[in-house]
Short mmCIF file of C-alpha atoms and ligand atoms in Angstrom, two decimals:
data_model
loop_
_atom_site.label_atom_id
_atom_site.label_comp_id
_atom_site.label_asym_id
_atom_site.label_seq_id
_atom_site.Cartn_x
_atom_site.Cartn_y
_atom_site.Cartn_z
CA MET A 1 41.61 112.94 41.33
CA ASN A 2 41.82 109.88 43.62
CA ASN A 3 43.55 108.87 47.10
CA LEU A 4 44.89 112.47 47.78
CA GLY A 5 45.60 112.72 51.38
CA THR A 6 45.06 116.46 51.99
CA ASP A 7 44.67 119.65 49.71
CA VAL A 8 47.90 121.08 50.64
CA ILE A 9 51.18 119.92 52.64
CA VAL A 10 53.16 122.86 54.15
CA VAL A 11 56.77 121.88 55.07
CA GLY A 12 57.92 123.74 58.42
CA ALA A 13 56.19 125.32 61.08
CA GLY A 14 58.20 128.48 60.98
CA PRO A 15 56.65 131.71 60.97
CA THR A 16 56.14 131.67 56.90
CA GLY A 17 54.63 127.85 57.14
CA LEU A 18 52.23 128.75 60.00
CA THR A 19 51.06 132.12 58.50
CA LEU A 20 50.39 130.11 55.05
CA ALA A 21 48.45 127.20 57.00
CA ASN A 22 46.28 129.98 58.86
CA GLU A 23 45.40 131.44 55.54
CA LEU A 24 44.34 127.85 53.86
CA ALA A 25 42.49 126.90 56.72
CA LEU A 26 40.56 129.99 57.00
CA ALA A 27 39.74 129.40 53.23
CA ASP A 28 38.32 125.95 54.29
CA VAL A 29 41.33 124.29 52.57
CA ASP A 30 42.78 120.88 53.96
CA VAL A 31 46.18 121.69 55.02
CA VAL A 32 48.95 119.41 56.82
CA VAL A 33 52.14 121.00 58.41
CA LEU A 34 54.81 118.64 58.36
CA GLU A 35 57.57 119.91 60.95
CA ARG A 36 60.82 118.21 61.54
CA LEU A 37 61.19 119.13 65.16
CA PRO A 38 59.43 117.04 67.92
CA GLU A 39 58.74 120.62 69.90
CA ARG A 40 59.05 124.24 69.42
CA THR A 41 62.61 125.41 69.95
CA GLY A 42 61.49 128.62 71.98
CA LEU A 43 64.38 130.57 70.52
CA SER A 44 63.75 134.12 70.33
CA LYS A 45 65.44 134.80 67.03
CA ALA A 46 64.12 137.54 65.22
CA LEU A 47 62.79 140.45 67.49
CA ASN A 48 60.52 142.56 65.45
CA LEU A 49 57.39 142.88 63.40
CA GLN A 50 57.48 145.58 60.81
CA PRO A 51 54.39 147.97 60.32
CA ARG A 52 53.29 146.32 57.09
CA THR A 53 53.13 143.17 58.88
CA ALA A 54 51.31 144.43 61.50
CA GLU A 55 48.84 145.90 59.00
CA MET A 56 48.46 142.34 57.61
CA LEU A 57 47.71 140.76 61.02
CA GLU A 58 45.17 143.23 61.60
CA LEU A 59 43.37 142.16 58.51
CA ARG A 60 42.85 138.84 60.26
CA GLY A 61 42.13 140.21 63.80
CA LEU A 62 45.47 139.09 64.90
CA LEU A 63 47.23 141.72 65.77
CA ASP A 64 45.98 142.16 69.29
CA GLY A 65 47.00 138.59 70.16
CA VAL A 66 50.38 139.52 68.95
CA GLU A 67 50.54 142.55 71.09
CA GLU A 68 49.78 141.05 74.06
CA ARG A 69 52.89 138.68 73.63
CA SER A 70 55.04 141.86 72.62
CA PHE A 71 57.36 143.38 75.04
CA THR A 72 57.61 146.83 73.53
CA THR A 73 56.95 149.02 70.46
CA VAL A 74 59.87 150.63 68.69
CA ARG A 75 59.22 154.15 66.91
CA ASP A 76 61.80 153.75 64.13
CA GLY A 77 63.47 151.26 61.93
CA HIS A 78 66.91 151.35 60.81
CA PHE A 79 68.96 151.23 57.45
CA ALA A 80 72.78 150.20 57.96
CA MET A 81 72.01 150.88 61.82
CA ILE A 82 70.83 154.69 60.65
CA PRO A 83 67.51 155.36 62.09
CA VAL A 84 64.60 155.74 59.75
CA VAL A 85 61.02 156.73 60.97
CA TYR A 86 57.61 155.67 59.55
CA ASP A 87 56.36 159.21 59.53
CA GLY A 88 55.95 159.75 55.73
CA TRP A 89 53.72 156.56 55.69
CA ASP A 90 49.96 156.54 55.98
CA THR A 91 49.79 153.61 58.51
CA ARG A 92 47.97 153.27 61.63
CA PHE A 93 51.20 151.39 62.83
CA PRO A 94 54.04 153.69 62.61
CA PHE A 95 56.27 151.73 64.52
CA GLN A 96 58.20 148.08 64.99
CA LEU A 97 56.58 145.51 67.56
CA GLY A 98 59.15 144.19 69.56
CA ILE A 99 58.56 140.41 69.86
CA PRO A 100 60.41 137.31 69.82
CA GLN A 101 60.15 135.07 66.86
CA ALA A 102 59.16 132.15 69.22
CA LYS A 103 56.12 134.31 70.58
CA VAL A 104 55.00 134.71 66.97
CA GLU A 105 55.25 131.35 66.26
CA GLU A 106 53.59 129.93 69.46
CA PHE A 107 50.68 132.36 68.82
CA LEU A 108 50.30 131.43 65.10
CA GLU A 109 50.35 127.69 66.05
CA GLU A 110 47.55 128.39 68.56
CA GLN A 111 45.76 130.16 65.94
CA LEU A 112 46.07 127.23 63.83
CA ALA A 113 44.93 124.75 65.99
CA ALA A 114 41.73 126.94 66.91
CA GLN A 115 40.89 126.35 63.29
CA GLY A 116 41.21 122.56 63.50
CA THR A 117 44.60 122.02 62.13
CA LYS A 118 47.46 120.67 64.17
CA VAL A 119 51.09 120.53 63.25
CA LEU A 120 52.39 117.18 62.78
CA ARG A 121 55.65 117.33 64.79
CA GLY A 122 58.54 115.09 64.47
CA SER A 123 57.83 114.51 60.66
CA GLU A 124 60.95 115.28 58.44
CA VAL A 125 60.31 115.52 54.63
CA LEU A 126 62.69 113.36 52.91
CA THR A 127 61.82 113.50 49.18
CA PHE A 128 58.84 114.25 47.00
CA VAL A 129 57.59 113.33 43.50
CA GLN A 130 55.10 115.33 41.37
CA ASP A 131 52.92 114.46 38.39
CA LYS A 132 50.30 116.56 36.71
CA ASP A 133 47.68 115.98 39.47
CA SER A 134 49.50 115.57 42.70
CA VAL A 135 52.49 115.80 44.88
CA SER A 136 53.69 112.51 46.89
CA VAL A 137 55.79 113.13 49.92
CA ARG A 138 57.86 110.83 51.81
CA TYR A 139 58.69 111.76 55.44
CA ARG A 140 60.12 110.12 58.51
CA THR A 141 58.42 110.10 61.94
CA ASP A 142 59.53 108.31 64.98
CA SER A 143 57.61 105.08 63.98
CA GLY A 144 59.16 104.99 60.35
CA GLU A 145 58.50 106.29 57.04
CA ALA A 146 55.31 107.80 55.86
CA GLN A 147 53.82 108.86 52.67
CA LEU A 148 51.36 111.46 51.91
CA TYR A 149 49.53 112.79 48.66
CA ALA A 150 48.43 116.32 48.19
CA LYS A 151 47.45 118.78 45.46
CA PHE A 152 50.04 121.09 46.24
CA LEU A 153 53.37 120.85 48.29
CA VAL A 154 54.82 124.38 49.76
CA GLY A 155 58.25 124.41 51.03
CA CYS A 156 58.41 126.85 53.99
CA ASP A 157 61.45 124.63 55.48
CA GLY A 158 64.06 127.43 56.14
CA ALA A 159 67.13 128.10 54.53
CA ARG A 160 68.56 124.60 53.84
CA SER A 161 65.21 123.65 52.34
CA VAL A 162 64.69 120.12 51.32
CA VAL A 163 61.97 121.07 49.17
CA ARG A 164 64.18 123.69 47.25
CA LYS A 165 66.99 121.16 46.82
CA GLY A 166 64.47 118.34 45.67
CA LEU A 167 63.04 120.89 43.07
CA GLY A 168 66.94 121.51 41.60
CA VAL A 169 65.89 124.96 41.43
CA ASP A 170 68.93 127.38 40.95
CA PHE A 171 69.73 129.30 44.37
CA PRO A 172 72.22 131.89 42.90
CA GLY A 173 73.52 134.77 44.91
CA VAL A 174 77.16 135.64 46.98
CA ASP A 175 78.76 133.58 49.60
CA GLY A 176 79.61 135.53 52.68
CA GLU A 177 82.86 136.46 53.83
CA GLY A 178 81.99 137.35 57.63
CA PHE A 179 79.77 136.29 60.43
CA GLY A 180 77.36 137.51 63.34
CA VAL A 181 76.20 136.20 66.62
CA VAL A 182 73.36 136.81 68.62
CA ALA A 183 73.17 135.91 72.20
CA ASP A 184 70.28 136.28 74.69
CA VAL A 185 71.91 137.40 77.99
CA LEU A 186 70.98 137.83 81.34
CA PHE A 187 73.15 140.49 83.46
CA ASP A 188 73.39 140.77 87.10
CA LYS A 189 74.69 144.11 86.19
CA ALA A 190 74.11 145.29 82.48
CA PRO A 191 76.99 147.40 80.82
CA ASP A 192 76.79 151.11 81.83
CA ALA A 193 76.32 151.84 77.92
CA ALA A 194 73.03 149.66 77.57
CA GLN A 195 69.56 151.21 77.15
CA LYS A 196 66.81 150.32 79.80
CA GLN A 197 64.11 150.27 77.44
CA TRP A 198 64.28 149.41 73.57
CA ARG A 199 62.04 152.25 72.18
CA THR A 200 64.22 153.45 69.20
CA MET A 201 67.09 152.00 66.98
CA ARG A 202 69.03 154.97 67.89
CA ASN A 203 72.39 154.01 70.06
CA ILE A 204 71.12 150.38 70.14
CA GLY A 205 73.96 148.97 67.54
CA GLU A 206 77.06 150.75 65.90
CA PRO A 207 79.93 149.71 63.79
CA THR A 208 83.07 149.19 66.24
CA GLY A 209 85.94 148.99 63.57
CA ALA A 210 86.37 148.96 59.75
CA THR A 211 84.27 145.69 59.82
CA THR A 212 83.23 144.96 63.13
CA PHE A 213 79.88 145.66 65.12
CA LYS A 214 78.00 145.40 68.22
CA GLY A 215 74.62 145.87 69.72
CA LEU A 216 72.61 145.28 72.88
CA ILE A 217 68.78 145.28 72.69
CA PRO A 218 66.84 145.38 76.08
CA LEU A 219 64.11 142.54 75.89
CA GLY A 220 61.63 143.50 78.43
CA GLU A 221 62.80 141.14 81.09
CA PRO A 222 64.90 142.88 83.91
CA GLY A 223 68.44 142.44 82.91
CA LEU A 224 67.83 140.52 79.87
CA TYR A 225 69.50 141.78 76.56
CA ARG A 226 70.20 140.63 73.02
CA PHE A 227 73.79 140.81 72.35
CA ILE A 228 74.79 141.26 68.72
CA TYR A 229 78.68 141.10 67.41
CA GLY A 230 80.38 140.18 64.54
CA ASP A 231 82.81 140.65 61.93
CA ARG A 232 82.21 141.52 58.11
CA ALA A 233 85.32 140.31 56.88
CA SER A 234 86.43 137.25 58.46
CA ARG A 235 84.53 134.12 59.57
CA PRO A 236 85.38 130.54 61.67
CA ALA A 237 86.18 128.24 59.53
CA ASP A 238 83.13 126.13 60.54
CA MET A 239 80.27 128.29 60.54
CA ARG A 240 78.16 125.56 61.74
CA SER A 241 79.91 124.88 64.96
CA GLY A 242 78.46 125.93 68.45
CA ILE A 243 79.60 128.73 70.16
CA SER A 244 80.99 128.61 73.66
CA HIS A 245 79.73 130.87 76.60
CA ASP A 246 83.32 131.74 76.82
CA GLU A 247 83.25 133.11 73.21
CA VAL A 248 80.33 135.33 74.29
CA ARG A 249 81.89 136.31 77.39
CA THR A 250 84.84 137.48 75.85
CA ALA A 251 83.20 139.35 72.82
CA LEU A 252 81.22 141.32 75.78
CA LEU A 253 84.40 142.18 77.47
CA ASP A 254 85.81 143.34 74.30
CA SER A 255 82.63 145.34 73.34
CA TYR A 256 81.58 147.01 76.82
CA GLY A 257 84.54 146.47 79.11
CA ASP A 258 84.52 144.79 82.54
CA THR A 259 81.84 146.97 84.20
CA ALA A 260 79.22 144.26 83.49
CA THR A 261 78.56 140.96 85.46
CA VAL A 262 76.75 138.14 83.56
CA SER A 263 74.34 135.78 85.51
CA GLU A 264 73.41 133.63 82.29
CA ILE A 265 73.77 133.06 78.67
CA ARG A 266 70.55 131.76 77.74
CA TRP A 267 71.40 130.71 74.23
CA ALA A 268 73.68 131.75 71.30
CA SER A 269 73.80 131.38 67.32
CA ARG A 270 75.96 132.20 64.73
CA PHE A 271 74.59 133.73 61.51
CA SER A 272 75.90 134.40 58.03
CA ASP A 273 75.89 136.91 55.34
CA THR A 274 75.52 134.84 52.59
CA ALA A 275 72.80 136.05 50.19
CA ARG A 276 70.79 133.95 47.81
CA GLN A 277 67.37 134.01 46.08
CA ALA A 278 65.92 130.77 44.09
CA ALA A 279 65.22 131.62 40.57
CA HIS A 280 61.81 130.42 40.84
CA TYR A 281 59.42 130.10 43.81
CA ARG A 282 57.03 127.78 41.65
CA ASP A 283 57.47 124.43 39.81
CA GLY A 284 53.97 123.18 38.88
CA ARG A 285 52.75 121.97 42.05
CA VAL A 286 55.39 122.80 44.49
CA LEU A 287 56.09 126.17 45.82
CA LEU A 288 58.42 127.86 48.04
CA ALA A 289 58.25 130.83 50.37
CA GLY A 290 60.25 132.39 53.16
CA ASP A 291 63.87 131.57 54.14
CA ALA A 292 63.58 128.66 51.65
CA ALA A 293 63.31 131.06 48.90
CA HIS A 294 65.50 133.60 49.86
CA ILE A 295 68.35 134.16 52.60
CA HIS A 296 70.36 137.09 53.54
CA PHE A 297 72.28 138.92 56.29
CA PRO A 298 69.49 140.18 59.06
CA ALA A 299 70.03 143.99 58.32
CA GLY A 300 67.13 145.89 58.87
CA GLY A 301 65.08 143.10 60.54
CA GLN A 302 63.22 142.07 57.41
CA GLY A 303 63.35 138.02 56.91
CA LEU A 304 60.52 136.90 59.15
CA ASN A 305 58.48 139.70 57.71
CA LEU A 306 59.49 139.14 54.16
CA GLY A 307 58.43 135.35 54.90
CA VAL A 308 55.08 136.29 56.74
CA GLN A 309 54.30 138.49 53.66
CA ASP A 310 54.83 136.05 51.24
CA ALA A 311 52.61 133.48 52.83
CA MET A 312 49.97 136.44 52.93
CA ASN A 313 50.53 136.53 49.48
CA LEU A 314 50.41 133.01 48.36
CA GLY A 315 47.63 131.61 50.85
CA TRP A 316 44.47 133.21 49.15
CA LYS A 317 45.92 132.38 45.64
CA LEU A 318 46.62 129.07 46.52
CA ALA A 319 43.23 128.62 48.26
CA ALA A 320 41.48 129.85 45.19
CA THR A 321 43.25 127.68 42.76
CA VAL A 322 42.76 124.59 45.14
CA ARG A 323 38.85 125.39 45.47
CA GLY A 324 38.59 125.53 41.65
CA TRP A 325 37.72 129.52 42.06
CA ALA A 326 40.95 130.62 39.72
CA ASP A 327 42.60 130.07 36.82
CA ASP A 328 45.99 128.07 37.32
CA ASP A 329 47.59 131.85 35.94
CA LEU A 330 46.55 133.32 39.38
CA LEU A 331 49.11 131.20 41.25
CA ASP A 332 51.80 132.39 38.88
CA THR A 333 51.44 135.88 40.08
CA TYR A 334 52.76 134.75 43.42
CA GLU A 335 56.05 134.65 41.79
CA ALA A 336 55.66 137.45 39.42
CA GLU A 337 54.94 139.74 42.60
CA ARG A 338 57.20 138.22 45.41
CA HIS A 339 60.28 137.36 43.68
CA PRO A 340 60.91 141.14 42.77
CA VAL A 341 60.27 142.05 46.42
CA GLY A 342 62.66 139.49 47.96
CA ALA A 343 65.21 140.61 45.08
CA GLN A 344 64.87 144.02 46.26
CA VAL A 345 65.34 143.06 50.13
CA LEU A 346 68.48 141.31 49.11
CA HIS A 347 69.56 144.54 47.20
CA ASN A 348 68.87 146.70 50.05
CA VAL A 349 70.82 144.45 52.41
CA ALA A 350 73.74 144.64 50.29
CA ALA A 351 73.65 148.31 50.12
CA GLN A 352 73.58 148.21 53.95
CA LEU A 353 76.67 146.10 54.13
CA GLY A 354 78.19 148.40 51.23
CA LEU A 355 77.87 151.35 54.22
CA THR A 356 80.16 149.53 56.61
CA PRO A 357 82.97 152.04 57.44
CA ARG A 358 85.79 149.95 56.04
CA SER A 359 88.03 152.83 54.94
CA HIS A 360 88.38 156.84 54.71
CA GLU A 361 86.20 156.88 51.78
CA SER A 362 83.40 154.39 52.98
CA ARG A 363 83.44 156.31 56.21
CA ALA A 364 82.91 159.47 54.33
CA LEU A 365 79.96 157.79 52.60
CA ARG A 366 78.33 156.48 55.39
CA ALA A 367 78.28 160.13 56.95
CA LEU A 368 77.07 161.51 53.73
CA PHE A 369 74.38 158.79 53.65
CA GLY A 370 73.01 159.60 57.28
CA ASP A 371 72.71 163.42 56.12
CA LEU A 372 70.66 162.36 53.16
CA ALA A 373 68.60 159.77 55.25
CA ALA A 374 67.46 162.52 57.45
CA LEU A 375 65.85 164.07 54.32
CA PRO A 376 62.44 163.50 54.78
CA GLU A 377 61.78 161.92 51.23
CA VAL A 378 65.01 159.66 51.49
CA ASN A 379 63.85 158.67 54.91
CA ARG A 380 60.08 157.69 53.36
CA TYR A 381 62.04 155.63 50.75
CA LEU A 382 64.20 153.68 53.06
CA SER A 383 61.53 153.07 55.80
CA GLY A 384 59.02 152.12 52.97
CA MET A 385 61.56 149.75 51.77
CA VAL A 386 62.67 147.87 55.08
CA SER A 387 59.14 147.92 56.42
CA GLY A 388 57.11 146.83 53.13
CA LEU A 389 54.89 149.58 53.35
CA GLY A 390 56.64 150.72 50.31
CA ILE A 391 55.26 147.88 48.18
CA ARG A 392 53.11 148.32 45.41
CA TYR A 393 52.46 145.22 43.02
CA PRO A 394 52.33 146.33 39.12
CA THR A 395 50.10 143.55 38.21
CA TYR A 396 47.00 145.69 37.71
CA GLY A 397 48.95 148.25 35.66
CA THR A 398 49.41 151.93 37.46
CA ALA A 399 46.63 153.96 35.39
CA HIS A 400 45.06 154.62 38.59
CA PRO A 401 46.83 155.47 42.18
CA ALA A 402 44.82 152.68 44.00
CA LEU A 403 45.72 150.00 41.94
CA GLY A 404 48.27 147.42 43.43
CA ALA A 405 48.76 149.68 46.32
CA ARG A 406 48.03 148.52 50.01
CA LEU A 407 44.76 149.46 51.98
CA ASN A 408 45.77 152.03 54.59
CA ASP A 409 42.91 151.33 56.84
CA GLN A 410 41.52 154.89 57.55
CA HIS A 411 38.16 155.16 58.68
CA VAL A 412 35.47 155.18 55.83
CA LEU A 413 32.00 156.72 56.52
CA THR A 414 29.10 154.13 56.19
CA GLU A 415 25.41 154.45 57.03
CA THR A 416 26.06 153.19 60.22
CA GLY A 417 28.87 155.50 61.25
CA PRO A 418 32.59 155.28 60.75
CA LEU A 419 34.33 151.99 59.92
CA ARG A 420 37.94 150.76 59.90
CA PRO A 421 37.88 148.79 56.65
CA SER A 422 40.44 146.34 58.03
CA THR A 423 37.61 144.67 59.93
CA LEU A 424 35.86 143.52 56.79
CA PHE A 425 38.82 141.47 55.86
CA ARG A 426 38.61 138.83 59.12
CA THR A 427 37.25 136.02 56.66
CA GLY A 428 39.71 136.25 54.03
CA ASP A 429 37.40 137.41 51.39
CA PHE A 430 38.03 140.14 48.61
CA VAL A 431 36.36 143.15 50.10
CA LEU A 432 34.69 145.98 47.48
CA LEU A 433 34.51 149.43 49.12
CA THR A 434 31.98 151.33 46.82
CA THR A 435 29.74 154.30 46.77
CA THR A 436 26.96 152.77 44.93
CA ALA A 437 25.55 149.32 44.66
CA ALA A 438 25.74 149.38 40.87
CA HIS A 439 29.39 147.99 40.91
CA THR A 440 28.76 145.08 43.04
CA ASP A 441 28.04 142.62 39.92
CA ALA A 442 31.24 143.97 38.23
CA ALA A 443 33.12 143.22 41.28
CA ARG A 444 31.56 139.76 42.04
CA SER A 445 33.04 138.59 38.42
CA GLN A 446 36.58 139.13 39.71
CA ALA A 447 36.20 137.62 43.13
CA THR A 448 34.12 134.60 43.81
CA ARG A 449 33.86 135.53 47.48
CA LEU A 450 32.92 138.99 48.33
CA THR A 451 32.35 141.10 51.17
CA THR A 452 30.77 144.48 49.81
CA GLN A 453 30.61 147.66 51.85
CA LEU A 454 28.92 150.74 50.68
CA VAL A 455 30.70 153.83 51.89
CA ALA A 456 29.92 157.83 51.88
CA ASP A 457 33.11 158.36 49.63
CA LEU A 458 36.80 157.01 48.82
CA PRO A 459 39.86 158.59 49.42
CA TRP A 460 40.49 158.77 45.58
CA PRO A 461 39.17 161.47 43.25
CA SER A 462 36.66 160.34 40.55
CA THR A 463 36.43 156.98 41.88
CA GLU A 464 33.52 154.81 42.92
CA ALA A 465 34.43 151.53 43.94
CA VAL A 466 37.68 149.89 44.75
CA LEU A 467 38.23 146.04 45.00
CA TYR A 468 40.77 144.79 47.60
CA ARG A 469 42.28 141.29 47.21
CA PRO A 470 42.18 139.21 50.50
CA ASP A 471 45.85 140.25 51.28
CA GLY A 472 44.83 143.96 51.28
CA TYR A 473 46.05 145.27 47.85
CA ALA A 474 43.60 147.13 45.50
CA CYS A 475 43.08 145.00 42.08
CA TRP A 476 40.35 147.00 40.43
CA VAL A 477 38.88 150.25 40.44
CA ALA A 478 35.59 151.92 39.19
CA PRO A 479 36.20 155.61 37.97
CA THR A 480 33.26 157.80 38.37
CA PRO A 481 31.56 157.92 34.69
CA THR A 482 32.19 161.16 32.77
CA ARG A 483 28.61 162.75 31.69
C1 LIG B 1 70.26 135.92 63.89
C2 LIG B 1 69.33 136.23 63.26
C3 LIG B 1 68.50 137.23 63.69
C4 LIG B 1 67.22 137.49 62.68
N1 LIG B 1 66.70 138.53 63.21
C5 LIG B 1 65.49 139.08 62.49
C6 LIG B 1 64.80 140.06 62.75
O1 LIG B 1 65.23 140.80 63.66
N2 LIG B 1 63.61 140.44 62.01
C7 LIG B 1 63.44 139.61 60.92
O2 LIG B 1 62.36 139.94 60.32
N3 LIG B 1 64.10 138.43 60.70
C8 LIG B 1 65.06 138.29 61.46
N4 LIG B 1 65.84 136.97 60.98
C9 LIG B 1 65.32 136.19 59.98
C10 LIG B 1 64.22 135.30 60.37
O3 LIG B 1 64.30 134.46 61.64
C11 LIG B 1 63.89 134.32 59.23
O4 LIG B 1 63.82 135.00 57.99
C12 LIG B 1 62.79 133.79 59.82
O5 LIG B 1 63.01 132.63 60.83
C13 LIG B 1 62.20 132.67 58.25
O6 LIG B 1 60.95 132.18 58.67
P1 LIG B 1 60.67 130.70 57.90
O7 LIG B 1 59.40 130.21 58.40
O8 LIG B 1 60.78 131.04 56.26
O9 LIG B 1 61.60 129.73 58.30
P2 LIG B 1 62.31 128.91 59.68
O10 LIG B 1 61.96 130.04 60.68
O11 LIG B 1 63.71 128.54 59.30
O12 LIG B 1 61.48 127.56 59.65
C14 LIG B 1 61.47 126.59 58.73
C15 LIG B 1 60.77 125.33 59.53
O13 LIG B 1 60.91 124.32 58.71
C16 LIG B 1 61.30 123.19 59.33
N5 LIG B 1 62.05 122.22 58.53
C17 LIG B 1 63.32 122.30 57.94
N6 LIG B 1 63.59 121.15 57.50
C18 LIG B 1 62.26 120.49 57.28
C19 LIG B 1 61.99 119.23 56.74
N7 LIG B 1 63.00 118.53 55.90
N8 LIG B 1 60.83 118.48 56.98
C20 LIG B 1 60.03 119.24 58.09
N9 LIG B 1 60.25 120.19 58.51
C21 LIG B 1 61.57 120.82 58.26
C22 LIG B 1 62.50 123.80 60.74
O14 LIG B 1 62.47 122.86 61.64
C23 LIG B 1 61.77 125.05 61.05
O15 LIG B 1 60.75 124.80 62.14
C24 LIG B 1 67.00 136.67 61.91
C25 LIG B 1 67.56 135.43 61.46
C26 LIG B 1 68.80 135.43 62.18
C27 LIG B 1 69.52 134.10 61.81
#
C-alpha cells in the first residue's frame, strides 16, 4: 500500500476518540486525531465514571490520574432516579467517580501527548472515500482544505457524526418528545434542599410532576452545583436554541423557591430524549464508536462510559488488524460485541423513562419497581446493567464460567507474593494466568503479544489457565485434564 499518511485516523477528541487513540498509540499504531474545535471547551458535561470504566482505566494504570482530578466518590448509581448499589459485584471499585467530562478529556489528551501523539485541532472532517486498501479523508483547517490517507477511519465525532452520515448507515430509533437542561450554577446561598456533598444518588434528583424532573448535584467547589431540570412531554420549538440565564433562574425559582441566591451561571445546555443507534458499526475500513454510534437520554449516567468502553473493545482489535497480527474477522467482533451492549443501554434508558410517574397507574408501577429494586438480586441486575459490570461477551461460548467474563482483579498468589492481575495489562498485551507453564505455547497461538504469569491457583474449579484479552475479558481457558 503506497502513499498512506497514517495507519488510523480518529475523528473527534471527545472521551471516545481520545481513549481509542491512546489504545492505538500504546500498540505502536500510527494514529492521527482530527478535531474540529480549535481548543477544548472545558465544559463539564458528563459527571461520572462507572465502576467498569474505572476497572478498564486501572488496566492501563490510568485510574490514579483520573482520581486525582475527581471531586468525589458516589457509593451508588441509579435507575430512573431509584438508587442502586454495586455491593453484589466483585469489583475493587464499587462506586462512581465524580469527575467532569472536561477533566477526563484533559487527562486523556495529556496521556496521548505523552505517547507522542497530538490532537490536530481546528481540523474539521468534511468527506471521505474508501476503497479496498485505504480511506482518504478531506478536512478543513484555518489554512484551507487538506487530505490525508489512512488504512482505517474511525468516527468518534459525536451525535451528529459526519462519518456516520458519510457512510449512509441507517440510524433508526425514536425522536424524543421532551427535553432536559443542565446548568452549572454558583450560588451565594444554595437552596435549603441542596446536599453539601455528592456521596449518594439518594435525594439528588426527583420527579416534580407527571412528566417534569429536577436535580441538584454539588460539584466539589463551594457553592457550585449542577442543576438539572426538564420535561418529558414537551420541548421548545428549536432544541438547538441557546438557553438564557433568565430561563435557568426562573426554573431554579420554580424548583427550589426563593431561598437561594445565584452568583453566576457558568454554562447551560439543553439535551434531548431522542434515542437512536447506528444499524452497523463497521463498513469496510470505516468504523463508528461512542455517540457517533448511539445517542440516548442521559439517564443513569451511561453515555460517556459506553463510548470509552466501545473504544477499549475496538482499540486492541484495530491495532492487531493494522499490525497484521489478526484475521479481518477479529474486527467484525467489535460490532458483534458492542452493538448489543449499545442496544441494551437504549433499552434500559427507555425503561427508565417508562417509569416517569405520568399517571395513577405509572405512579403505582414506579413505587412497586422501587420495592423490587431493593431486593439484592434485582439491585445487582440493575447496577450491573447501568455500570457495565454485567457485560459478558458470548463470543467464546458459555461452556466455562470465565469465558467472556471480565477480570475482577482480586489478588492472585505468585512465587513473589500476592499480585493484582490488572498490573499485567499496562502494555496492552494479552495476559495468561496459569498454574503451569505447559499452557504458554497454546496461549501464544491465540495471542501474538502475550504476558504470562504463573499463579498458585485460579478462582475457578478445575481450571489450569485463563487467557485475557487486552481489554480484560477472558477469551480462552484450559480445564484441568481428567485422569
Ligand atoms: C447534558 C448531558 C449530560 C450527560 N451526562 C452524562 C453522565 O453523567 N454520564 C455519562 O456517562 N454520560 C453523560 N452524557 C453523555 C456524554 O456526554 C456523551 O456520551 C459523550 O460526550 C460521548 O463522547 P464521544 O467522545 O463519543 O462524543 P463527543 O463527546 O460528542 O465528542 C465528539 C468530538 O468530535 C468532534 N467533532 C464533531 N464533528 C467533527 C468533524 N466533522 N471533524 C472533526 N471533529 C469533529 C467534536 O467537536 C467533539 O470534540 C451526558 C450528555 C449530556 C448531553
